[in-house]
Structures are given as structure tokens and as C-alpha cells.
PDB file of C-alpha atoms and ligand atoms in Angstrom:
ATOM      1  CA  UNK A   1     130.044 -91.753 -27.102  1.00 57.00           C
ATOM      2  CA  UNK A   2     126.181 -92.270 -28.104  1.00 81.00           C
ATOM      3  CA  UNK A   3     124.319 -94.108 -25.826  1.00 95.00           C
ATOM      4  CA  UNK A   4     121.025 -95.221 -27.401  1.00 98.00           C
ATOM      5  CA  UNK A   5     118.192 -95.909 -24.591  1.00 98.00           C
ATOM      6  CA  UNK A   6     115.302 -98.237 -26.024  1.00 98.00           C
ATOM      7  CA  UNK A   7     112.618 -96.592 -26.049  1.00 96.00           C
ATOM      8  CA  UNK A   8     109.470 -98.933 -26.917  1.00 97.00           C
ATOM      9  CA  UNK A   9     106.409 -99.175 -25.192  1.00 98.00           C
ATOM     10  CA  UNK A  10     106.553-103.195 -25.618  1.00 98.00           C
ATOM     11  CA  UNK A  11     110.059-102.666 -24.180  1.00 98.00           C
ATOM     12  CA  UNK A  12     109.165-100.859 -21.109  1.00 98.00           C
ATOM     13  CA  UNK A  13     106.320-103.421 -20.387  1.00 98.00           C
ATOM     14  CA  UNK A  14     108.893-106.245 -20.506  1.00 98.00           C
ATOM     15  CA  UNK A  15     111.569-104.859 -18.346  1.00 98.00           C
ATOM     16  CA  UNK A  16     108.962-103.752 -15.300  1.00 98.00           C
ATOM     17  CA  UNK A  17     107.848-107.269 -15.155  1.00 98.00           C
ATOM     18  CA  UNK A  18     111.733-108.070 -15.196  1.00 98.00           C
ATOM     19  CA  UNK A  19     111.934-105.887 -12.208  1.00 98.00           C
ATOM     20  CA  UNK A  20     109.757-106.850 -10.162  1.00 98.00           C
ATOM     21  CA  UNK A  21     111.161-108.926  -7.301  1.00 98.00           C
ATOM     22  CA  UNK A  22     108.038-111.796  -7.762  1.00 97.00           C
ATOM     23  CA  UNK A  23     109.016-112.601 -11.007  1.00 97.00           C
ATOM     24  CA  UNK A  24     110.326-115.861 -10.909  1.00 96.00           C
ATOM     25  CA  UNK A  25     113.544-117.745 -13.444  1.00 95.00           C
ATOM     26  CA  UNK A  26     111.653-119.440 -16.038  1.00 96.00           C
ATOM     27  CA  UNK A  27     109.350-116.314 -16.703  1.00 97.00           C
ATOM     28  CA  UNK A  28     112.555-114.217 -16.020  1.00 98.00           C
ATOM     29  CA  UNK A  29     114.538-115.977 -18.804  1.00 97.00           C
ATOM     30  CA  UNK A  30     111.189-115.319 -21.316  1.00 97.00           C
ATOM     31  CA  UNK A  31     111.501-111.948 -20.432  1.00 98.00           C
ATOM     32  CA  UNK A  32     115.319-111.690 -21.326  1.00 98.00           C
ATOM     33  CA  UNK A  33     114.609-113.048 -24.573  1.00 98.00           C
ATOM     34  CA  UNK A  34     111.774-110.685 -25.496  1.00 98.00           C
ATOM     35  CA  UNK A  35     113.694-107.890 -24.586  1.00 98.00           C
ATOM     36  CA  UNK A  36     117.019-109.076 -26.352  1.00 98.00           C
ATOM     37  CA  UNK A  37     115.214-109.212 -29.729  1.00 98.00           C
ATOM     38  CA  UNK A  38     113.980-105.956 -29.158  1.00 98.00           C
ATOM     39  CA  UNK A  39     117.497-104.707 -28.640  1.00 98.00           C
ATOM     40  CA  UNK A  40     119.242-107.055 -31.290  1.00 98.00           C
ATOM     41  CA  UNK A  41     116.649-105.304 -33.712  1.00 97.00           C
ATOM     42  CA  UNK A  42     117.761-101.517 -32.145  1.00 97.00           C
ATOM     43  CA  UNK A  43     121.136-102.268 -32.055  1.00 97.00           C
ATOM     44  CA  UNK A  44     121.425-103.519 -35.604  1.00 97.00           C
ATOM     45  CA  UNK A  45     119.397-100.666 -36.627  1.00 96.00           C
ATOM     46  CA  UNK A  46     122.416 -99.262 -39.128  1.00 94.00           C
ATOM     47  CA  UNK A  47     124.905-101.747 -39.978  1.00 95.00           C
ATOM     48  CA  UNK A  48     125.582-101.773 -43.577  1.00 94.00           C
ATOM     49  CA  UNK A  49     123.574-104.255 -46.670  1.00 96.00           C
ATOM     50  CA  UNK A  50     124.562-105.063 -49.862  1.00 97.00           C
ATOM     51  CA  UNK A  51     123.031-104.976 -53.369  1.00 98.00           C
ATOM     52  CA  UNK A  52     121.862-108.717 -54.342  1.00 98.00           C
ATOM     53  CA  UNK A  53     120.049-109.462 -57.562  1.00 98.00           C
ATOM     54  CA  UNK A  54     117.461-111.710 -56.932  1.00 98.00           C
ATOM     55  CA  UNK A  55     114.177-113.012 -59.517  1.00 98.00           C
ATOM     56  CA  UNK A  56     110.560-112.788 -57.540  1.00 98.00           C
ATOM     57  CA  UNK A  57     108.411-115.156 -59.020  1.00 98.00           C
ATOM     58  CA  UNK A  58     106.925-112.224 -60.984  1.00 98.00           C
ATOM     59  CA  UNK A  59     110.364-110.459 -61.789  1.00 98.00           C
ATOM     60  CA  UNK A  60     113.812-109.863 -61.308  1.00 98.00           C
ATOM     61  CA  UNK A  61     114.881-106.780 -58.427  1.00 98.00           C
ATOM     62  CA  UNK A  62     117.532-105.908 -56.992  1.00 98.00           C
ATOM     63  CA  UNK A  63     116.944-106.592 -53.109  1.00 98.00           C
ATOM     64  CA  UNK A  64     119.205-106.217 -50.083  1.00 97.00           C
ATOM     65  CA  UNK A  65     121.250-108.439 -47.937  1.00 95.00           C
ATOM     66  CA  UNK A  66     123.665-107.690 -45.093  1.00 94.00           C
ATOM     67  CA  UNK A  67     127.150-106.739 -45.676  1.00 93.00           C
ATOM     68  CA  UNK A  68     129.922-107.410 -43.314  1.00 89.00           C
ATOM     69  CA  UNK A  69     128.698-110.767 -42.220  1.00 90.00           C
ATOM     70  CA  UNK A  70     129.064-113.211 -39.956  1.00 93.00           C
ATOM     71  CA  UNK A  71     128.640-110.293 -37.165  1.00 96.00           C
ATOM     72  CA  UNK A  72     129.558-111.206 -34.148  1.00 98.00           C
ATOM     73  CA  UNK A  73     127.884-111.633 -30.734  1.00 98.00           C
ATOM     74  CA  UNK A  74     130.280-111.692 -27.431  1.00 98.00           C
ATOM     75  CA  UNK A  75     128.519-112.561 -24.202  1.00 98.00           C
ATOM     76  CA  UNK A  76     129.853-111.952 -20.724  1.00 98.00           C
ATOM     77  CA  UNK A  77     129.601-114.853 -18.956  1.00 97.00           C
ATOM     78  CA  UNK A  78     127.483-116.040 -17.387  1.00 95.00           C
ATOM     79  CA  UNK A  79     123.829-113.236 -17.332  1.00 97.00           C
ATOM     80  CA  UNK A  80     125.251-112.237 -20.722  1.00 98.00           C
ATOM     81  CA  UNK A  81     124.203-115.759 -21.790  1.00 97.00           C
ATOM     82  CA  UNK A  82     120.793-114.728 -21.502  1.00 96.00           C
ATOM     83  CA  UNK A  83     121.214-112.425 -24.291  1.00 97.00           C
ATOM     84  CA  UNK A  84     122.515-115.048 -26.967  1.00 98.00           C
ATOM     85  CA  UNK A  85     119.964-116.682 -28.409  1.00 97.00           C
ATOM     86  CA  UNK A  86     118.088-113.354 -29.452  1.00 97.00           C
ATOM     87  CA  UNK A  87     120.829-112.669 -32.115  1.00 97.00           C
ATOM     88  CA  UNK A  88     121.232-116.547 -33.005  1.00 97.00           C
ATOM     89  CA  UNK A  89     117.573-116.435 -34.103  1.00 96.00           C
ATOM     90  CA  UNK A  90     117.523-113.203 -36.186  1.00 95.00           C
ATOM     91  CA  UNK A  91     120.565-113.236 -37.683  1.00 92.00           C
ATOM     92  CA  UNK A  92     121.866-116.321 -39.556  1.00 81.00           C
ATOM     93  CA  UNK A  93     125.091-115.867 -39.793  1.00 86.00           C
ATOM     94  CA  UNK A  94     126.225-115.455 -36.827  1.00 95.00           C
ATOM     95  CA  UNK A  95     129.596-116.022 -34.470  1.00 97.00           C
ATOM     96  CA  UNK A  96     129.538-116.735 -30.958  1.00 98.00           C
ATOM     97  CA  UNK A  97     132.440-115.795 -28.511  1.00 98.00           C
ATOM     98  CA  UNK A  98     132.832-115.753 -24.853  1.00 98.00           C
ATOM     99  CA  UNK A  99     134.763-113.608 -22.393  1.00 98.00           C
ATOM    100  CA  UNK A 100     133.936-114.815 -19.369  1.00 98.00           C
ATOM    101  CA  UNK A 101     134.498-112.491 -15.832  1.00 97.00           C
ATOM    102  CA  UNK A 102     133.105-112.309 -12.134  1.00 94.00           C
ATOM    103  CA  UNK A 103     132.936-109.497  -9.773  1.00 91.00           C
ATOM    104  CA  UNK A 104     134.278-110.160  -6.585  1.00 91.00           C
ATOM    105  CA  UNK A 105     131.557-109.657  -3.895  1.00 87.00           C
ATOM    106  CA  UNK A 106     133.543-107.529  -1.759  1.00 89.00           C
ATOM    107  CA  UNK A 107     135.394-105.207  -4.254  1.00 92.00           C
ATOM    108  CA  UNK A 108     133.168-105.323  -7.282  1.00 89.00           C
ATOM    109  CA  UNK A 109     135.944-105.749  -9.269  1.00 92.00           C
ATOM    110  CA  UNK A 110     135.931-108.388 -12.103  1.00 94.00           C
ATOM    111  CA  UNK A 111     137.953-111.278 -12.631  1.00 95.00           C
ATOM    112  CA  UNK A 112     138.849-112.886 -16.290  1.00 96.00           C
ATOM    113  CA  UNK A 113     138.213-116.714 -16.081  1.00 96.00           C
ATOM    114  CA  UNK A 114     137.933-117.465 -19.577  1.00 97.00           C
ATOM    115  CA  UNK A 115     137.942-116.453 -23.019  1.00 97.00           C
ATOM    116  CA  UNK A 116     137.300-117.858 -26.364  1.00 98.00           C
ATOM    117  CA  UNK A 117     136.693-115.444 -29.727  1.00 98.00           C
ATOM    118  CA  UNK A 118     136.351-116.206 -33.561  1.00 97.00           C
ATOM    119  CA  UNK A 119     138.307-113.597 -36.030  1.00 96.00           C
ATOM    120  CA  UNK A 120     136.828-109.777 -35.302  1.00 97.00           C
ATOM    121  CA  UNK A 121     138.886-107.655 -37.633  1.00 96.00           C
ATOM    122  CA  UNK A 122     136.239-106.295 -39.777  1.00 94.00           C
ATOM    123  CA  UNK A 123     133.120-107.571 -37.946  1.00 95.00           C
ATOM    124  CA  UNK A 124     130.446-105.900 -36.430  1.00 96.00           C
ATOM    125  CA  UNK A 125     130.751-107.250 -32.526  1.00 98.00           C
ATOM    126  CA  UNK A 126     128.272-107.207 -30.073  1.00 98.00           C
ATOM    127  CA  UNK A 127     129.437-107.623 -26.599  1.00 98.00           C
ATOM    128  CA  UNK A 128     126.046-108.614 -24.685  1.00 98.00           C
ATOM    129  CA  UNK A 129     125.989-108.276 -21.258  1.00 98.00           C
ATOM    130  CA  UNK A 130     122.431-107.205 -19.182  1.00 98.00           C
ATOM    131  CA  UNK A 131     123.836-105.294 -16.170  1.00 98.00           C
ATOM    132  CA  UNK A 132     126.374-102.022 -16.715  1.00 98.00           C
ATOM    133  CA  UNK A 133     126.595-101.080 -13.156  1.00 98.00           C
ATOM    134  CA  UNK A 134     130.848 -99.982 -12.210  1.00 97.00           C
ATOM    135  CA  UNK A 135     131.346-100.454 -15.969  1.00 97.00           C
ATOM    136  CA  UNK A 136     134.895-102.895 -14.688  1.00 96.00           C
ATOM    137  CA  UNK A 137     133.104-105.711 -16.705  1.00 97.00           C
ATOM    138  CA  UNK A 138     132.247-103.851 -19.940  1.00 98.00           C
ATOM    139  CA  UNK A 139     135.745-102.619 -20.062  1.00 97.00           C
ATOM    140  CA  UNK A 140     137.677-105.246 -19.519  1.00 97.00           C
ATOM    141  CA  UNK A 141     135.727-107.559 -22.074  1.00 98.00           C
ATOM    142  CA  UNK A 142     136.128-104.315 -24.833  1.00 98.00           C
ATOM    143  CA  UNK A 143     139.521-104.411 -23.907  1.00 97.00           C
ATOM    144  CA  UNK A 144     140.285-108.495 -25.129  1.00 97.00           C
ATOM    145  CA  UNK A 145     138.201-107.971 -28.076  1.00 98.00           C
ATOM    146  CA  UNK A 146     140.281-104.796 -29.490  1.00 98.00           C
ATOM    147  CA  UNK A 147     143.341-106.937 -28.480  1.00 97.00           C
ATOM    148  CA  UNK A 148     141.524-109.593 -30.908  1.00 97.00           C
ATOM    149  CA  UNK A 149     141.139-106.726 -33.629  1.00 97.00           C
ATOM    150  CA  UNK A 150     137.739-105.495 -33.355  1.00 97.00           C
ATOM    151  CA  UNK A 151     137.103-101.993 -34.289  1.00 95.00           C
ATOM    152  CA  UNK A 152     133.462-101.673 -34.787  1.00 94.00           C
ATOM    153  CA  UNK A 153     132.295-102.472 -31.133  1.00 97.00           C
ATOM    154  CA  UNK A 154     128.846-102.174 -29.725  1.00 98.00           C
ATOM    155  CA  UNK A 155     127.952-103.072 -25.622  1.00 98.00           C
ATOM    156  CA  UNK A 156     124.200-104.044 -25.496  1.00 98.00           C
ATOM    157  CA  UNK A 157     122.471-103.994 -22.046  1.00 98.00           C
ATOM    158  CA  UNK A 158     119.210-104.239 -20.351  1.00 98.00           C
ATOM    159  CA  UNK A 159     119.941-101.615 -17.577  1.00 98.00           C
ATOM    160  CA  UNK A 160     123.176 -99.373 -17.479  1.00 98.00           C
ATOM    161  CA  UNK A 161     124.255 -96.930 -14.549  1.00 98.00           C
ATOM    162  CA  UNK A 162     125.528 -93.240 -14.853  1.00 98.00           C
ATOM    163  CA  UNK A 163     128.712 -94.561 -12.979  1.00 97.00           C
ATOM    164  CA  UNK A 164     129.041 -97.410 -15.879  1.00 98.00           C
ATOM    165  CA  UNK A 165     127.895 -95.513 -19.046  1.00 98.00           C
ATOM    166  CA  UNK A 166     131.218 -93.089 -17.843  1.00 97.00           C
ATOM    167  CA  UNK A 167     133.527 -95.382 -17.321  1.00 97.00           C
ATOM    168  CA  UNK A 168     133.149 -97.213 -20.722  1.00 97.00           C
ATOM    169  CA  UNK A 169     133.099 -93.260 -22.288  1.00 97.00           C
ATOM    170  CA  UNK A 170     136.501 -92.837 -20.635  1.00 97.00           C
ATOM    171  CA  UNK A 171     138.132 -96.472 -21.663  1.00 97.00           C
ATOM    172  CA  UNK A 172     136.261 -96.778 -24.876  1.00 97.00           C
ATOM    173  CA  UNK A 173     134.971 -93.241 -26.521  1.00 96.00           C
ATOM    174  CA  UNK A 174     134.289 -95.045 -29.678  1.00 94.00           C
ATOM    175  CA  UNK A 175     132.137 -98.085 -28.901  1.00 97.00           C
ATOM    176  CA  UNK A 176     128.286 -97.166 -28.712  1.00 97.00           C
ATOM    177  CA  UNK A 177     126.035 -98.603 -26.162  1.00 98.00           C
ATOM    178  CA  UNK A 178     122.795 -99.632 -26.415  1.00 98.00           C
ATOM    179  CA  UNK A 179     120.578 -99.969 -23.118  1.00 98.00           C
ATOM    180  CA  UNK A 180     116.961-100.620 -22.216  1.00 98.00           C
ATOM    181  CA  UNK A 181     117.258 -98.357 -19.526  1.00 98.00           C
ATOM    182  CA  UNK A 182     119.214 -95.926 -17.830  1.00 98.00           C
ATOM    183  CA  UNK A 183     118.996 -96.204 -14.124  1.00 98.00           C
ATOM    184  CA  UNK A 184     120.245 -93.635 -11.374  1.00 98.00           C
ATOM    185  CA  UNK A 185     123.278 -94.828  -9.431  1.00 98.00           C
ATOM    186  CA  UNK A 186     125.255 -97.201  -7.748  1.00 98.00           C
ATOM    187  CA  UNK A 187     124.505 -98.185  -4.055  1.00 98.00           C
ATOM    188  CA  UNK A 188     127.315 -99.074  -1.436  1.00 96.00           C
ATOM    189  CA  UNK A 189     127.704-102.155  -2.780  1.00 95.00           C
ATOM    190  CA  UNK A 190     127.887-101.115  -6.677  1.00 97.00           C
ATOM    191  CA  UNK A 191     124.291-102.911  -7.114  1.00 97.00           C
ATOM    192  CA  UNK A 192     122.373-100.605  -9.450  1.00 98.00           C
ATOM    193  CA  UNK A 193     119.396 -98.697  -7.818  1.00 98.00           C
ATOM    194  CA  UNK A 194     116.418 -98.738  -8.944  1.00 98.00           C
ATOM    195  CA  UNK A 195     118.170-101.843 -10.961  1.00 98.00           C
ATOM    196  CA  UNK A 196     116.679-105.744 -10.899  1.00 98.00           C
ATOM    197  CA  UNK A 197     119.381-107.130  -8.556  1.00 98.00           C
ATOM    198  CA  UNK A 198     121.273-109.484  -9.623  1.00 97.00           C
ATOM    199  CA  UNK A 199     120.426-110.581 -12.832  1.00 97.00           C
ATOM    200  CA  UNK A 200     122.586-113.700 -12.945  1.00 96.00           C
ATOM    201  CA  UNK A 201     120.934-115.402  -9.858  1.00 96.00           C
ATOM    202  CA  UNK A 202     117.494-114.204 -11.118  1.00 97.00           C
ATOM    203  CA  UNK A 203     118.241-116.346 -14.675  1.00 96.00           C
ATOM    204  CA  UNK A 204     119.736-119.162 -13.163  1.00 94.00           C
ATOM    205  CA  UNK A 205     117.651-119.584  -9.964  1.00 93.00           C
ATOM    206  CA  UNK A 206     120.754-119.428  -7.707  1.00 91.00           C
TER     207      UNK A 206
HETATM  208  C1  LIG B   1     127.286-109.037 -13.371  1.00 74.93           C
HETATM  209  C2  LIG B   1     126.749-108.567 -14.717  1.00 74.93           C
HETATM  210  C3  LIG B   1     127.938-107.899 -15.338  1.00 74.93           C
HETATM  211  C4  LIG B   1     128.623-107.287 -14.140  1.00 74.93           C
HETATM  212  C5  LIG B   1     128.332-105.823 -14.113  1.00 74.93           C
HETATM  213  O1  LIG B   1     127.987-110.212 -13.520  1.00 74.93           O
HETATM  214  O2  LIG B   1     126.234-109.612 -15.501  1.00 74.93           O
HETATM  215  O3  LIG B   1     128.800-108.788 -16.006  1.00 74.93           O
HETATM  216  O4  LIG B   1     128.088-107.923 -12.977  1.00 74.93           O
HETATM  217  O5  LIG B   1     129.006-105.199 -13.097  1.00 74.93           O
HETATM  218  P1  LIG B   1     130.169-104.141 -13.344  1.00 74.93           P
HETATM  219  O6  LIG B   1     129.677-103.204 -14.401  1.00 74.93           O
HETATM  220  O7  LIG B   1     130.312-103.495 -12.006  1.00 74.93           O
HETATM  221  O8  LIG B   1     131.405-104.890 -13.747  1.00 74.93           O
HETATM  222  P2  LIG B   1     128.674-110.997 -12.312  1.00 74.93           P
HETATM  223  O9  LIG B   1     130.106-110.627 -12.217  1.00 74.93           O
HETATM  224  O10 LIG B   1     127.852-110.864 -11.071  1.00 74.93           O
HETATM  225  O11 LIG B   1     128.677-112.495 -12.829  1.00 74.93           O
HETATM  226  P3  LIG B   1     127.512-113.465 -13.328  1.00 74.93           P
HETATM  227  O12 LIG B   1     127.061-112.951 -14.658  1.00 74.93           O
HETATM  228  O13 LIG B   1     128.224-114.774 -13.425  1.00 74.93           O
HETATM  229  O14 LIG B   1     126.413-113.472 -12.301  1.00 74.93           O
HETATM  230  N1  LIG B   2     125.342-107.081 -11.526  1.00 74.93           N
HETATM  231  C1  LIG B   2     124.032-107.365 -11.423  1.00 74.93           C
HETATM  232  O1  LIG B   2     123.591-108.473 -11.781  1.00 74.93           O
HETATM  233  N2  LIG B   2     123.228-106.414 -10.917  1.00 74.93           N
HETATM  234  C2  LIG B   2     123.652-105.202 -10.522  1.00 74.93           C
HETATM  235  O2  LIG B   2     122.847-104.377 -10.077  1.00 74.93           O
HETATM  236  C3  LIG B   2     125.027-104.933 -10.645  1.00 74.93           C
HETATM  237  C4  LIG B   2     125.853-105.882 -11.154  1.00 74.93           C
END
């Protein structure tokens, strides 16, 4: 399974400020943005365009448009939210679904609370989600979306773990991730180290 780590300078700039502990929400939430364009624009780097004859004002041409469309953008709730609007903006026609899970505090393991998808057969579907740490989350939400039909699936984070990058390989061989970095390991408490902490509470200011 490819996993395709961003590499931009523009993109490494973003996600140390990200880091850092004394970056606060509302600059935090910029920051998610900037970054999510950056990876909407990686992560949409091959999907397939069409042939469309159009007339310039000088001439006619033949020009190209995207194929397959509306493509479809599935964030876990709630971080993954902070990954939305990224795709809304460059892409205008778009679908919107939610799966929405929660890890447990203690066991790290996630817990389905809702879900709401348009069709996927067919579509290009990106599940956004910033933090691949266990992988639980990623799985589970590429699980519902195959039971909904998707075939051509895509995970796009900010940070992904060893430990989560494997577990999606060994669910999911064929969906491809797209990260922004990858970091190097769990700690006791499945946070991932060097990580951002929780990215969640850092959007939301809880
Ligand atoms: C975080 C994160 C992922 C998940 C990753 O969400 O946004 O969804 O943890 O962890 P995993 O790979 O070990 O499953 P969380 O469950 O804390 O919920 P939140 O987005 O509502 O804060
Ligand atoms: N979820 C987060 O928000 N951060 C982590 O490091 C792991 C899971």
C-alpha cells in the first residue's frame, strides 16, 4: 500500500507551527486549512479528467475537466472536520459524508456514533481524518464506506504513526494514504510521539 508523505517546504513550515504546544485554536484551525489544501491538491494529484470542447475568446480547444465527479470527501468526526472545507473550496462538485467515532480514553479503541454517506460506488472518496495514530479509527471508517460500495478509497492525514500506517496496510492493502508526516511511534497511551497531541481539543479549544 503506497503511502505518499507531503513533502513541501510550505508544508513543513505549516505543520511545525501546528506543533508547537503555544499555538493557540483560532491560529490552529488556519493552520489546518493551509495544510488541507496542500494535501487536497497532493492527494488529487492523479484522479482521472475528461476531454471538453470549449471556444476561448480567440478559438475553440479542447480543454480538460474532471471525470468521475462529484468525488467524495468523508470526515471522521469530529478533528476530521477540520479538513472539510479545503476540498469544498477547490473542488466544486463535491459530496460530504460523515462517519463519526471516538476513542475511548482508556483503551484507545473507537466507538461508531454516527454515520451518514451519499452514493460511493464509482467515486473517488476521501476519508479525512488528521491523526493516524492505532489506525482503529481509519479502519473502521474504510470499513462502512466499502460496506457503502466504495472502491477507490484514499485516507488523508496530517500526521500518521508506523503502528497506524500498518494496521490500515493489513485491513485495507488497497486504499492509499496520504500524510503530511510520518511520525515515530505510539506512547503508552497510543498518543503519537513526536505528534501535536490531541488535535481535536487543539481545534475546538476544549
Ligand atoms: C482522534 C483522531 C482520530 C483518532 C486516531 O479522534 O482525530 O480520529 O483519534 O486514533 P486511532 O488511529 O488510534 O483510532 P478522537 O477519537 O480523539 O475524537 P475527536 O476527533 O472527537 O477528538
Ligand atoms: N488522536 C489525536 O488527536 N492525537 C494523537 O496523538 C492520537 C490520537
Amino acid at each position: 500500500m503506497p503511502v505518499h508523505v507531503l513533502d513541501h517546504p510550505l508544508a513543513a513550515h505549516i505543520l511545525t507551527h501546528l506543533r508547537d504546544k503555544t499555538t493557540k485554536p483560532a491560529t490552529f484551525r488556519t493552520l489546518s486549512y493551509q495544510l488541507g489544501l496542500l494535501l487536497a491538491i497532493e492527494a488529487t494529484a492523479d484522479i482521472e479528467t475528461d476531454d471538453k470542447r470549449i471556444e476561448t475568446p480567440l478559438e475553440p480547444m479542447t480543454a480538460r475537466v474532471l471525470a468521475r465527479v462529484p468525488l467524495v470527501v468523508v470526515p471522521i468526526l469530529r478533528a476530521g472536520l477540520g479538513m472539510v472545507q479545503p476540498f469544498t473550496d477547490m473542488f466544486p462538485d463535491v459530496s460530504v459524508g460523515y462517519v463519526g467515532l471516538e476513542r475511548d480514553h482508556e483503551t484507545a479503541k473507537a466507538r461508531s456514533y454516527y454515520c451518514k454517506l451519499p452514493p460511493l460506488a464509482g467515486r473517488h472518496v476521501f476519508i479525512v481524518d488528521p491523526m493516524l495514530a492505532t489506525g482503529g479509527s481509519a479502519v473502521q471508517a474504510l470499513d462502512v464506506v466499502k460496506q457503502h460500495g466504495a472502491t477507490d478509497l484514499r485516507l488523508v492525514c496530517i500526521v500518521a504513526a508506523p503502528e497506524g500506517v500498518a494496521e490500515v496496510e493489513k485491513h485495507h492493502p488497497g486504499a492509499i494514504i496520504h500524510t503530511a508526516a510520518l511520525d515515530r511511534e505510539l506512547n503508552a497511551r497510543k498518543y503519537i510521539l513526536p505528534g501535536l497531541g490531541d488535535f481535536g481539543d487543539r481545534l475546538y479549544g476544549t
